[in-house]
Short mmCIF file of C-alpha atoms in Angstrom, two decimals:
data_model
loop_
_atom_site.label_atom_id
_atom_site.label_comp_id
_atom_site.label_asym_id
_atom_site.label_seq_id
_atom_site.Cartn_x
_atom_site.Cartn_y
_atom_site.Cartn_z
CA UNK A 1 45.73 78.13 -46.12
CA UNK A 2 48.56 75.87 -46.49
CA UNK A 3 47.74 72.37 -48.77
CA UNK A 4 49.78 69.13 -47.90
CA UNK A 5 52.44 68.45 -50.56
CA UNK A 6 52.69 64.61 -51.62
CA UNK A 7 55.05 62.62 -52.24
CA UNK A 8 53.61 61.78 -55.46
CA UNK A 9 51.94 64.15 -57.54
CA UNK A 10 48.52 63.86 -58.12
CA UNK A 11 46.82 64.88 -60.88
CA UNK A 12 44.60 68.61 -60.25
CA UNK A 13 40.80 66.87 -59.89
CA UNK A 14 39.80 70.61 -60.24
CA UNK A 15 40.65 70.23 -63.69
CA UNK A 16 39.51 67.71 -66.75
CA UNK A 17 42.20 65.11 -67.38
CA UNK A 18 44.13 67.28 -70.55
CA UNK A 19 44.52 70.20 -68.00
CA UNK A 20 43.02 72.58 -69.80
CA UNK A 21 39.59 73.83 -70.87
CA UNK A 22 36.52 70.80 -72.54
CA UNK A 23 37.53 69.74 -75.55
CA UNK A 24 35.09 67.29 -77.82
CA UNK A 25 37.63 66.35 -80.86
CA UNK A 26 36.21 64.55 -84.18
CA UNK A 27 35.97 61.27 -82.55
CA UNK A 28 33.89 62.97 -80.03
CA UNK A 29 35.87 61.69 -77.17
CA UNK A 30 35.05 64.31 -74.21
CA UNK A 31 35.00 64.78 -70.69
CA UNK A 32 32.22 65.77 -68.61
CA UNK A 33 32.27 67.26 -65.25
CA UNK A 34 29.41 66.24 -62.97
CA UNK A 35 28.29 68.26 -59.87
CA UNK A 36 25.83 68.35 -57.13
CA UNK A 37 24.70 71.73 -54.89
CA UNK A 38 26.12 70.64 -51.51
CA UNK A 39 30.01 71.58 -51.23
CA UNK A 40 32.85 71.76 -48.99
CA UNK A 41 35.01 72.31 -51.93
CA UNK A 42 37.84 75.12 -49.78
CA UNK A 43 38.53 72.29 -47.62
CA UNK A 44 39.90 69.75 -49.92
CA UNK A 45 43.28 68.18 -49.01
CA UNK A 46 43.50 71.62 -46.95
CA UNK A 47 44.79 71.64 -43.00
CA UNK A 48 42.41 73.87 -41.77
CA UNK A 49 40.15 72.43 -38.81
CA UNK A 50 41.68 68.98 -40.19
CA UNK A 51 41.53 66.09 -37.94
CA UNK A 52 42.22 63.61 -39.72
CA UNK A 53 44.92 62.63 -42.32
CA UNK A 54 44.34 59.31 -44.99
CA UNK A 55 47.36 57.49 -45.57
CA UNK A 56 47.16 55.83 -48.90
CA UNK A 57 49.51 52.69 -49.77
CA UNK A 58 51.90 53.53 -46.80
CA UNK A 59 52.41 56.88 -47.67
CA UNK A 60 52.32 56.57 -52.22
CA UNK A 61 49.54 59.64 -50.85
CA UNK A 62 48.66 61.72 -48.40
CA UNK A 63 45.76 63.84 -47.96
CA UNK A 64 44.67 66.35 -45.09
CA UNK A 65 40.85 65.45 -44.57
CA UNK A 66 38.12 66.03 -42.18
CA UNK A 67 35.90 63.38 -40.32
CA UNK A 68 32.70 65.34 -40.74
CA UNK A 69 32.84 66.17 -44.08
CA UNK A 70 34.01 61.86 -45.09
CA UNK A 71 31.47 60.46 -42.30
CA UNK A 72 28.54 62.34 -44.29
CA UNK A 73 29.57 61.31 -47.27
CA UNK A 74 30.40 57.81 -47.04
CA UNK A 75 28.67 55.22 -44.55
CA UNK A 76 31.84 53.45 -45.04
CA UNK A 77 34.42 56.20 -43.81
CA UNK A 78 31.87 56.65 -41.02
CA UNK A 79 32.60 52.83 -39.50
CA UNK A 80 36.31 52.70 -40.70
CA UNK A 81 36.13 56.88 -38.40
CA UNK A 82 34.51 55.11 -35.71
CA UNK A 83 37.47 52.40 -35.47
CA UNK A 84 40.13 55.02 -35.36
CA UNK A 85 42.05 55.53 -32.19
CA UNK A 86 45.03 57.79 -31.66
CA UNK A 87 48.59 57.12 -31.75
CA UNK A 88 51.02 58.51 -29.56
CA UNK A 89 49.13 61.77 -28.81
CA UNK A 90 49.11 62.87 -32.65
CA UNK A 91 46.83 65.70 -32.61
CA UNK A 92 45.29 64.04 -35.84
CA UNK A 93 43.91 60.59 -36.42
CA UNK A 94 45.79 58.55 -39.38
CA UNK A 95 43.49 56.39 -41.34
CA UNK A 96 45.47 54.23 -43.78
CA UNK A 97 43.81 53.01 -47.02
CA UNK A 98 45.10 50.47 -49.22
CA UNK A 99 43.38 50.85 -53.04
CA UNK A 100 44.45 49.07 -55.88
CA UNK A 101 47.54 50.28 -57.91
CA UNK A 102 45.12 51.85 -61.01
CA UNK A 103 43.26 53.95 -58.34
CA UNK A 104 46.02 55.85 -56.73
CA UNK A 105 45.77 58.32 -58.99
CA UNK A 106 42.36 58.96 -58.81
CA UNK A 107 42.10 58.77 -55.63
CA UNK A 108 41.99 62.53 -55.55
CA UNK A 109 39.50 62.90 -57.77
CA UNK A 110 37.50 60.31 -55.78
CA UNK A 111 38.16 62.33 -52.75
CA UNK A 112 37.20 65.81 -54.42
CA UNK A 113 33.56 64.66 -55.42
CA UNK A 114 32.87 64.19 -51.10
CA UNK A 115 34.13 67.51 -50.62
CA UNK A 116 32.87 69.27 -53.30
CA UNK A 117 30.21 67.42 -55.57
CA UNK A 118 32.26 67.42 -58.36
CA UNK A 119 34.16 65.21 -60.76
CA UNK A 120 36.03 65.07 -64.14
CA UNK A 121 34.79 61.95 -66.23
CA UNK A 122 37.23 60.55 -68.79
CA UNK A 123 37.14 56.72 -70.03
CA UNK A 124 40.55 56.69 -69.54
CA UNK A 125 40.05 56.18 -65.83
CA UNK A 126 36.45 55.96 -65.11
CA UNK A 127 36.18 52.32 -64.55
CA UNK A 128 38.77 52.17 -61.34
CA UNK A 129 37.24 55.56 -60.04
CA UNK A 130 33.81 53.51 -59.68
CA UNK A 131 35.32 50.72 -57.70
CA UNK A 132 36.18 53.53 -55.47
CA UNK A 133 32.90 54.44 -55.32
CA UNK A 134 31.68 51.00 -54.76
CA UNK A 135 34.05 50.38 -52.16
CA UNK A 136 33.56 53.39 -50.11
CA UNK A 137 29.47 53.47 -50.74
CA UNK A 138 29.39 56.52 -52.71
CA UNK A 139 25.91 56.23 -54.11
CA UNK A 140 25.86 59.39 -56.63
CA UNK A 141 29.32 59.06 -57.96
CA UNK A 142 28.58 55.15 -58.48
CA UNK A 143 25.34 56.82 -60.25
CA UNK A 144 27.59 59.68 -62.40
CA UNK A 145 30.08 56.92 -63.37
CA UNK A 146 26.91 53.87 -64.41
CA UNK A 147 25.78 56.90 -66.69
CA UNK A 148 29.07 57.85 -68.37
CA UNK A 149 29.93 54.06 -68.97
CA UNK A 150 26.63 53.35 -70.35
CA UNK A 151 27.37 56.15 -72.76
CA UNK A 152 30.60 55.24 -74.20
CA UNK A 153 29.18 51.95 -74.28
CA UNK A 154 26.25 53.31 -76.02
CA UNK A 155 28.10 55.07 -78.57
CA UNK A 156 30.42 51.81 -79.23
CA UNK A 157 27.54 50.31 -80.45
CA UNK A 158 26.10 52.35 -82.99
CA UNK A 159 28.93 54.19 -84.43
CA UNK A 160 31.73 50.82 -83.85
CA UNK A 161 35.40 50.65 -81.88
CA UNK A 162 36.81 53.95 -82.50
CA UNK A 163 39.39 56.42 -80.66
CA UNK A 164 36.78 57.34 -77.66
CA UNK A 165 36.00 53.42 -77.21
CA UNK A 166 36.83 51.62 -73.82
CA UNK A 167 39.47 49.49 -74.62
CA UNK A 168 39.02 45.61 -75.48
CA UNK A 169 40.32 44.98 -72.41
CA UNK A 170 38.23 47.10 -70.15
CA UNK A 171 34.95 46.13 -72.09
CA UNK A 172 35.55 42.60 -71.69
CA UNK A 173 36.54 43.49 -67.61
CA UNK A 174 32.93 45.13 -67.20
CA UNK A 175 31.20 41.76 -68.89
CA UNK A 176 33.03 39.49 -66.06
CA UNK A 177 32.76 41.72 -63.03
CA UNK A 178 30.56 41.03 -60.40
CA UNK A 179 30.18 44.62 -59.30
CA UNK A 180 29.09 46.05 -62.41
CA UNK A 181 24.66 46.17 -62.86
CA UNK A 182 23.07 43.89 -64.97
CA UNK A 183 22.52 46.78 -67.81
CA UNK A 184 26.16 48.29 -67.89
CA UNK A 185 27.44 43.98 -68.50
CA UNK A 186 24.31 43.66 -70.86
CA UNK A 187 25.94 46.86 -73.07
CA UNK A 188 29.39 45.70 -72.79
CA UNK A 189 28.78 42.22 -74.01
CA UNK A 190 26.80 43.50 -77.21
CA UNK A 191 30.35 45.91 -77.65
CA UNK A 192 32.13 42.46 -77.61
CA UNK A 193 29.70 41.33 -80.42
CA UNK A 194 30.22 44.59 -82.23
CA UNK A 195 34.31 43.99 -81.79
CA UNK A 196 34.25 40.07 -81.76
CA UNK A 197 36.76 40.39 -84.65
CA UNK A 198 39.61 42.50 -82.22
CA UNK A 199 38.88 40.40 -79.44
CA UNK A 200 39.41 37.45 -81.05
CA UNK A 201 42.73 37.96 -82.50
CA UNK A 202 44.00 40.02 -79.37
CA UNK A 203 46.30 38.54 -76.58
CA UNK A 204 43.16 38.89 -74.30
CA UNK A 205 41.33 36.12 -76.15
CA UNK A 206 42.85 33.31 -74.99
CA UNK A 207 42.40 34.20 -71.19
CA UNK A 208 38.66 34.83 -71.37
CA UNK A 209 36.82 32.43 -69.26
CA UNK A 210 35.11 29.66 -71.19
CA UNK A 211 31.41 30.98 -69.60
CA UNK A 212 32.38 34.55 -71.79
CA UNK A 213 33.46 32.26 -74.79
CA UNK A 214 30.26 30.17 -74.58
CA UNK A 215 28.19 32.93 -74.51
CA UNK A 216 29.67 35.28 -77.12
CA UNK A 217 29.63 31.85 -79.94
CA UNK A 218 25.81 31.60 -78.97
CA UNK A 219 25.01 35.34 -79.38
CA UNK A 220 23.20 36.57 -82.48
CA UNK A 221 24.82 39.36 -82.65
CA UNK A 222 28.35 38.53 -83.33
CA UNK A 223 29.82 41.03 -85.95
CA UNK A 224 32.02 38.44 -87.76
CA UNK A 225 31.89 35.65 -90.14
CA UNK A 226 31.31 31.98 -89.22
CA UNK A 227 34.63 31.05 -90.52
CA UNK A 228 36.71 33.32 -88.01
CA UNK A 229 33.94 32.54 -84.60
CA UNK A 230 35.05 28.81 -85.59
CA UNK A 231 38.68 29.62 -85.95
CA UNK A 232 39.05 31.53 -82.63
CA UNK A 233 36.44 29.14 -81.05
CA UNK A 234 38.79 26.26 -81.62
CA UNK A 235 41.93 28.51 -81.14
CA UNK A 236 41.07 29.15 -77.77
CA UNK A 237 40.29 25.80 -76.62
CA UNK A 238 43.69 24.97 -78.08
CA UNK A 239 45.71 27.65 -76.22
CA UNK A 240 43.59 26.62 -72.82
CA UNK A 241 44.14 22.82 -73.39
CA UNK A 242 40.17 22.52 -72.85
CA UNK A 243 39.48 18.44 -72.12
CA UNK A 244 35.89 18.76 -70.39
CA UNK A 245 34.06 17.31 -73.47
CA UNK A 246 31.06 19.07 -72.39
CA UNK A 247 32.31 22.10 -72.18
CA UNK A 248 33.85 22.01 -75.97
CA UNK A 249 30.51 20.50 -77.32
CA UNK A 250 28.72 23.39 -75.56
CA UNK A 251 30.89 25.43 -78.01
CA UNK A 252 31.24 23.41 -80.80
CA UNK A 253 26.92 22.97 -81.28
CA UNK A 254 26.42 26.63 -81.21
CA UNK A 255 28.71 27.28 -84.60
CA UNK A 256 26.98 27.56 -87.28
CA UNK A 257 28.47 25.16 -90.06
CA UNK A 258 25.77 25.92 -93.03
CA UNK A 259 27.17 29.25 -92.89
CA UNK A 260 30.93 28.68 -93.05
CA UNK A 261 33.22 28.76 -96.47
CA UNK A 262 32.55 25.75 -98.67
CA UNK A 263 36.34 25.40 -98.68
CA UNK A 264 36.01 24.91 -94.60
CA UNK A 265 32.88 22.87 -94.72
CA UNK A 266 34.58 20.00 -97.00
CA UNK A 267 38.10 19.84 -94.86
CA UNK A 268 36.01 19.75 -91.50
CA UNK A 269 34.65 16.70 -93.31
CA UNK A 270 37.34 14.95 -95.35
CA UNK A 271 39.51 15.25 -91.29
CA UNK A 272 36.50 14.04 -89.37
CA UNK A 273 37.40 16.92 -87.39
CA UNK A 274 34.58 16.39 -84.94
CA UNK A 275 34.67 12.47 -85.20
CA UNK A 276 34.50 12.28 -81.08
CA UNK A 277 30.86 14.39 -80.76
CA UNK A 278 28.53 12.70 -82.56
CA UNK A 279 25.94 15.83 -82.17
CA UNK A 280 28.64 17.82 -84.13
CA UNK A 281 29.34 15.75 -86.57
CA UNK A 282 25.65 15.48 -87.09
CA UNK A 283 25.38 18.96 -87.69
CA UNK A 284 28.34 19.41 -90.24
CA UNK A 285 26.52 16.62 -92.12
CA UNK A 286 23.74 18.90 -92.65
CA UNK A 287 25.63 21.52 -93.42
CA UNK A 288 26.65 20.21 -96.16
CA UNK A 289 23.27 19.03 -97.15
CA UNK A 290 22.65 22.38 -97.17
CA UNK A 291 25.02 23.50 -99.54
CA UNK A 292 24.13 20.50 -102.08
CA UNK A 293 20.26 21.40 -101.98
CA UNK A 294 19.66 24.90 -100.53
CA UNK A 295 18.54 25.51 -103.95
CA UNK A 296 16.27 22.95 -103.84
CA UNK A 297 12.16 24.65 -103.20
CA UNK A 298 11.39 20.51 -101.90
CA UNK A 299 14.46 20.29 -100.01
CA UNK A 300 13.66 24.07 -97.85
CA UNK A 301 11.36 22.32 -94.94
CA UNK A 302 14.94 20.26 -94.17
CA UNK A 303 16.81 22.98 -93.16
CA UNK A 304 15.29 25.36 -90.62
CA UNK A 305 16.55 26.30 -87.32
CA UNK A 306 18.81 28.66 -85.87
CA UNK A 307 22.16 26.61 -87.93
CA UNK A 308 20.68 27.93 -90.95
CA UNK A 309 20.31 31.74 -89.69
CA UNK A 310 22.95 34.26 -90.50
CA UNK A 311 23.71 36.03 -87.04
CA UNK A 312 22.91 39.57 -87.54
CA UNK A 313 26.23 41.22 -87.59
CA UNK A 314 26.55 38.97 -90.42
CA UNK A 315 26.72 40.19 -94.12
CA UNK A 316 25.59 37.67 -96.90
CA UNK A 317 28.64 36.10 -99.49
CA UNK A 318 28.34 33.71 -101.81
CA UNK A 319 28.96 30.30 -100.92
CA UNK A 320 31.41 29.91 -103.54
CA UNK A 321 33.88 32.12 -102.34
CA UNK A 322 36.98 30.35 -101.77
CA UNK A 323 38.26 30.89 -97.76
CA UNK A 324 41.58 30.07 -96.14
CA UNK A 325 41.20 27.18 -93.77
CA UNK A 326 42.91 28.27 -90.51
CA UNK A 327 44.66 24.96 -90.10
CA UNK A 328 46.35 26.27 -86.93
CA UNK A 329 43.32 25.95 -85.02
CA UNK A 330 40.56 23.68 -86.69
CA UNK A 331 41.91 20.23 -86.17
CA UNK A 332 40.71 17.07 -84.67
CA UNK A 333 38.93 17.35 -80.81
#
């Protein structure tokens, strides 16, 4: 049974992405192979009782394939099937697919689960295998891939960024994208809490969307102290020459200026740096209140409210402490 030979290799989707056997190292990054009973598995990329052959990216890949087998598996291949007429009395129909550069490679894997039930998960390339799925209407490999994402996701959070982590980059992609459920963008925006530092002081940062920046300086959760959320809050309305003064007093109100260096406190001050948002200025003011009388029993009923609550990923330091002011981003706005 002879097997059509790319152009470009693909990678074996019989196999987990190191080509050998499972391996769970110390980080416990793993792969996991998924699998339901119905199979055609013989018949992948094979020429036997093909009639049909998919053209990916004008020929990047080829694969032998079999109407039957993709019209039961994917309402999608069933209308794009239907559509197909033939070309100069080919004996097989050409369907040609155009996929996004990431998913080339995987597109074998993507086209092993319909004929066999099967797939290799690996974070490595799990995120543009389920836009395949998505695309094409594969309901239980969009299921198998929600799971495995939600996992390393999972694990993110309670053990921190490590080796078997998604990437900065591909956590912050699965908070912004409009295909991903409401739980898997729920998970990946607490992981951008959890690694607010990285993100913050990574190339990405500056070309997050202001709705993602908003969000993340309002969030409880943020593992990082006040001093650096203020730093790359500013920083990044700096680098994306923000002028929409609602927009940077939506940011601005939601630091937390009781809990920021002493140091940063009295040069926000002695600059005015907020001298154009009165509500901002307002609230450095009592900041600094606050670190006059916080001692003060008659003075606690003054300072209550969410300013005056460490965020939980927050550890407690003495106010004395002396900080660096980050003068390349906290200036006048």
């Amino acid at each position: 049974m002879r097997r059509y030979s790319a152009q470009v290799q693909y990678p074996d989707p019989t196999k987990p992405p190191s080509g050998g056997v499972l391996d769970v190292n110390e980080d416990g990054d793993s792969t996991r192979k998924c699998k339901t009973t119905q199979s055609f598995e013989t018949l992948f990329d094979s020429e036997a009782l093909s009639d049909v052959v998919l053209n990916i990216n004008e020929g990047e890949l080829t694969f032998n394939a079999h109407k039957m087998i993709l019209g039961m598996k994917s309402e999608v291949f069933t209308r794009l099937l239907n559509e197909l007429t033939a070309v100069d009395d080919s004996p097989r129909l050409i369907l040609k697919l155009h996929v996004d550069a990431d998913c080339v490679q995987i597109f074998s894997r993507f086209l092993y689960f319909l004929y066999s039930g099967a797939v290799w998960l690996h974070r490595e390339y799990v995120v543009p295998l389920y836009r395949l799925a998505v695309d094409y209407s594969v309901w239980p490999l969009i299921s198998h891939c929600e799971n495995y994402i939600m996992q390393i996701l999972e694990k993110t959070i309670q053990y921190g960024y490590g080796t078997a982590s998604f990437s900065i980059e591909v956590v912050s992609s699965l908070y912004e994208s409009n295909i991903m459920p409401g739980q898997i963008r729920s998970q990946a925006f607490q992981v951008l809490c959890v690694c607010f530092t990285q993100l913050s002081c990574s190339k990405l940062w500056s070309s997050c969307s202001w709705e993602m920046v908003r969000d993340l300086i309002q969030s409880d959760d943020i593992n990082a102290d006040e001093d650096c959320i203020l730093s790359a809050a500013t920083g990044w309305m700096k680098d994306n020459k923000l002028q929409d003064k609602s927009k940077i007093q939506d940011i601005l109100a939601n630091i937390r200026y009781p809990m920021l260096n002493r140091r940063v406190l009295y040069h926000l001050l002695k600059n005015r740096a907020f001298q154009n948002f009165p509500y901002v200025a307002e609230l450095v003011d009592g900041a600094v209140k606050y670190q006059c009388f916080k001692d003060l029993a008659e003075a606690h009923h003054e300072f209550t409210g969410v300013q005056y609550q460490r965020r939980k990923g927050q550890l407690p330091r003495s106010s004395q402490t002396v900080g660096t002011v980050p003068h390349q981003h906290i200036q006048s706005v």
